[in-house]
Structure formats: C-alpha cells, structure tokens
C-alpha cells in the first residue's frame, strides 16, 4: 500500500509541474564558435535579398589590428561548418583569426536559392540571361563588401573568397575577371561546365602582386569534375603572365561535398603561410 501511495504522489507531482518551456530562462545565444551577427541584406544590384551571417573572433577587438575576412558562398550550409571550424584551425594550426561571412539565400528551394544563376559564368553557348556571375560579383563589390568593411574591423587587403562546386566556378570567375578584389580564393571541387571558356580565357590585369588561388579536388569526386578542375589548374599553371599564384590540393578520400572543411583547411593554410611550393 505504501508503494502505491508513493507512485500516486509521483504522478501528482508530474501532473502539476509547470511545462518544460515555462522553466526556461533567457534565449540561449549562438554557440561561442559562431558568435557574431546576422542580418538581412536587400541587394539593390540584384533586386533580391540575402541572409548574411558574420562570425567574429572570440576576442574580437573593434579597435585593434584589422582582421582578415573570409566570404563563404552557399552560406546556408557552409557557414555553420566552416565558420566554427576556423576556431580549431587557430588552435591547432596557428591560422590567424578572421571575421567569417556567410552569404545565404535563406533556403534551398530554387524559388529562393538562385545559386544556379548567380554562380554561372558566361559561355559561348549559354544565353546571357542564364549567366549571372558578373551581376553577382557586382553585388559582392557594390553591396556586401562596403557594408561588412564599414561595420566590422576587417582588412580589405586580406579578403578571401571560398566556394564549393558551382560556387567554385564563381570563385574562379572572380579570379579571372576581377583579380584584385580578393587576395585569396579557394575553389573546392569546382563544377566548371558550362562556363569553362570564360575562366580559361585572358585574365583582367591586376595591380596587386600578392594574389593566390587554390583549387581542391577530392579523389572520390565525380570523374568529370576532377578532370575539369585539373584542366583549369594546368591551363593556368603553365601560362605566363597569370595574375596570381595557383595551387592544386588533392583531397585524399574526398567526396564532392562532405570534405569542404578539408578544402578550407588546405587552402587557408597555404594562403596564410606563404608556402609557394609547387607553384
């Protein structure tokens, strides 16, 4: 009988306890490795908006030396992974702290996510209205970069642009068409067809002499994409007068998308360590 009373008392306590949500306190902030800001940017250049995520170093100093700034395409998926991973690269690899900016569409549905247009460079067989790379790059330079560099303590001479797959195509288009805008660029498993002609043709002249471009290629990526990446790299490696140093990093065991952190690690360490071996 005493046991039955204990059970009934326990059930009564559970029934009268306030719901779990009523016991919660203030909102929990983002994890420390992703602390920063987020805002909506309506682009006058493109006539549509983007979700912008900004990860700040843990000891961010608005009045101290300016930080490098990394711009991530496909921020919907890559920002949570790569921005947080940057912290561990500073711990284990001595990578400089940086402000990391994710450029996101706010979803993956094609009605919202226009990466297929925005990252597409021109091609002779492609209608002009289907190649949005130049317009998207204008959004970067005219809309986004001025806001980030006016609002945060970042060094405009140490910008990095990272893109995966079709985002890698935009990265390489930027390198060829607008070499001076970013000091470093990383194209992770780039998908370059259609659009190869516009990124293997003559590059625009550059004034800077410290520019670098990284291409990474997973050895388990699709065979056609690996061939495209190697073709682009070898085209530029053996060309006189290219405006940047160029490096190819094979990613052992790397698949198309899941090894973006490996691409980021390899690329960022080379960009910031000044290792010119193999160039």
mmCIF file of N, CA and C in Angstrom, residues 86 88-90 92-96 186 212 214 247 249 261-276:
data_model
loop_
_atom_site.group_PDB
_atom_site.id
_atom_site.type_symbol
_atom_site.label_atom_id
_atom_site.label_comp_id
_atom_site.label_asym_id
_atom_site.label_seq_id
_atom_site.Cartn_x
_atom_site.Cartn_y
_atom_site.Cartn_z
ATOM 1 N N UNK A 86 36.905 27.274 -38.205
ATOM 2 C CA UNK A 86 38.021 28.228 -38.222
ATOM 3 C C UNK A 86 38.668 28.330 -36.839
ATOM 4 N N UNK A 88 39.105 26.002 -34.565
ATOM 5 C CA UNK A 88 40.027 24.892 -34.318
ATOM 6 C C UNK A 88 41.300 25.034 -35.148
ATOM 7 N N UNK A 89 41.189 25.646 -36.319
ATOM 8 C CA UNK A 89 42.386 25.878 -37.126
ATOM 9 C C UNK A 89 43.304 26.908 -36.474
ATOM 10 N N UNK A 90 42.730 27.836 -35.737
ATOM 11 C CA UNK A 90 43.583 28.767 -34.991
ATOM 12 C C UNK A 90 44.250 28.050 -33.824
ATOM 13 N N UNK A 92 44.945 24.614 -33.535
ATOM 14 C CA UNK A 92 45.859 23.526 -33.898
ATOM 15 C C UNK A 92 46.877 23.900 -34.965
ATOM 16 N N UNK A 93 46.530 24.858 -35.831
ATOM 17 C CA UNK A 93 47.379 25.147 -36.982
ATOM 18 C C UNK A 93 47.988 26.553 -36.967
ATOM 19 N N UNK A 94 47.611 27.358 -35.983
ATOM 20 C CA UNK A 94 48.136 28.708 -35.935
ATOM 21 C C UNK A 94 47.574 29.633 -37.002
ATOM 22 N N UNK A 95 46.437 29.264 -37.590
ATOM 23 C CA UNK A 95 45.814 30.134 -38.592
ATOM 24 C C UNK A 95 45.367 31.430 -37.926
ATOM 25 N N UNK A 96 45.596 32.571 -38.550
ATOM 26 C CA UNK A 96 45.145 33.824 -37.936
ATOM 27 C C UNK A 96 43.630 33.829 -37.755
ATOM 28 N N UNK A 186 39.543 30.217 -52.803
ATOM 29 C CA UNK A 186 39.561 28.757 -52.687
ATOM 30 C C UNK A 186 38.351 28.208 -53.435
ATOM 31 N N UNK A 212 46.561 34.891 -54.657
ATOM 32 C CA UNK A 212 46.693 33.435 -54.686
ATOM 33 C C UNK A 212 45.343 32.785 -54.963
ATOM 34 N N UNK A 214 43.539 28.833 -54.930
ATOM 35 C CA UNK A 214 43.622 27.416 -54.564
ATOM 36 C C UNK A 214 42.473 26.668 -55.219
ATOM 37 N N UNK A 247 47.592 26.950 -56.893
ATOM 38 C CA UNK A 247 47.970 25.685 -56.262
ATOM 39 C C UNK A 247 46.796 24.717 -56.309
ATOM 40 N N UNK A 249 45.292 21.243 -54.592
ATOM 41 C CA UNK A 249 45.383 20.326 -53.470
ATOM 42 C C UNK A 249 44.442 19.146 -53.699
ATOM 43 N N UNK A 261 35.441 21.095 -45.244
ATOM 44 C CA UNK A 261 36.399 21.522 -44.211
ATOM 45 C C UNK A 261 37.841 21.190 -44.561
ATOM 46 N N UNK A 262 38.069 20.069 -45.257
ATOM 47 C CA UNK A 262 39.437 19.734 -45.668
ATOM 48 C C UNK A 262 39.943 20.718 -46.713
ATOM 49 N N UNK A 263 39.056 21.110 -47.622
ATOM 50 C CA UNK A 263 39.430 22.092 -48.633
ATOM 51 C C UNK A 263 39.735 23.435 -47.982
ATOM 52 N N UNK A 264 38.905 23.816 -47.037
ATOM 53 C CA UNK A 264 39.108 25.084 -46.331
ATOM 54 C C UNK A 264 40.437 25.059 -45.583
ATOM 55 N N UNK A 265 40.696 23.971 -44.912
ATOM 56 C CA UNK A 265 41.942 23.857 -44.137
ATOM 57 C C UNK A 265 43.164 23.957 -45.044
ATOM 58 N N UNK A 266 43.188 23.145 -46.102
ATOM 59 C CA UNK A 266 44.343 23.139 -47.000
ATOM 60 C C UNK A 266 44.526 24.501 -47.642
ATOM 61 N N UNK A 267 43.425 25.083 -48.112
ATOM 62 C CA UNK A 267 43.522 26.356 -48.795
ATOM 63 C C UNK A 267 43.936 27.490 -47.884
ATOM 64 N N UNK A 268 43.312 27.590 -46.720
ATOM 65 C CA UNK A 268 43.614 28.697 -45.815
ATOM 66 C C UNK A 268 45.043 28.619 -45.291
ATOM 67 N N UNK A 269 45.524 27.423 -45.000
ATOM 68 C CA UNK A 269 46.893 27.308 -44.501
ATOM 69 C C UNK A 269 47.896 27.752 -45.560
ATOM 70 N N UNK A 270 47.634 27.413 -46.820
ATOM 71 C CA UNK A 270 48.555 27.856 -47.874
ATOM 72 C C UNK A 270 48.447 29.363 -48.106
ATOM 73 N N UNK A 271 47.237 29.877 -48.105
ATOM 74 C CA UNK A 271 47.057 31.302 -48.335
ATOM 75 C C UNK A 271 47.776 32.142 -47.283
ATOM 76 N N UNK A 272 47.756 31.679 -46.040
ATOM 77 C CA UNK A 272 48.284 32.492 -44.959
ATOM 78 C C UNK A 272 49.687 32.091 -44.507
ATOM 79 N N UNK A 273 50.171 30.937 -44.973
ATOM 80 C CA UNK A 273 51.506 30.518 -44.580
ATOM 81 C C UNK A 273 52.560 30.943 -45.583
ATOM 82 N N UNK A 274 52.145 31.343 -46.771
ATOM 83 C CA UNK A 274 53.098 31.768 -47.773
ATOM 84 C C UNK A 274 53.915 30.622 -48.351
ATOM 85 N N UNK A 275 53.338 29.421 -48.336
ATOM 86 C CA UNK A 275 54.029 28.251 -48.887
ATOM 87 C C UNK A 275 53.819 28.227 -50.390
ATOM 88 N N UNK A 276 54.877 28.549 -51.138
ATOM 89 C CA UNK A 276 54.763 28.626 -52.587
ATOM 90 C C UNK A 276 55.234 27.364 -53.279
#
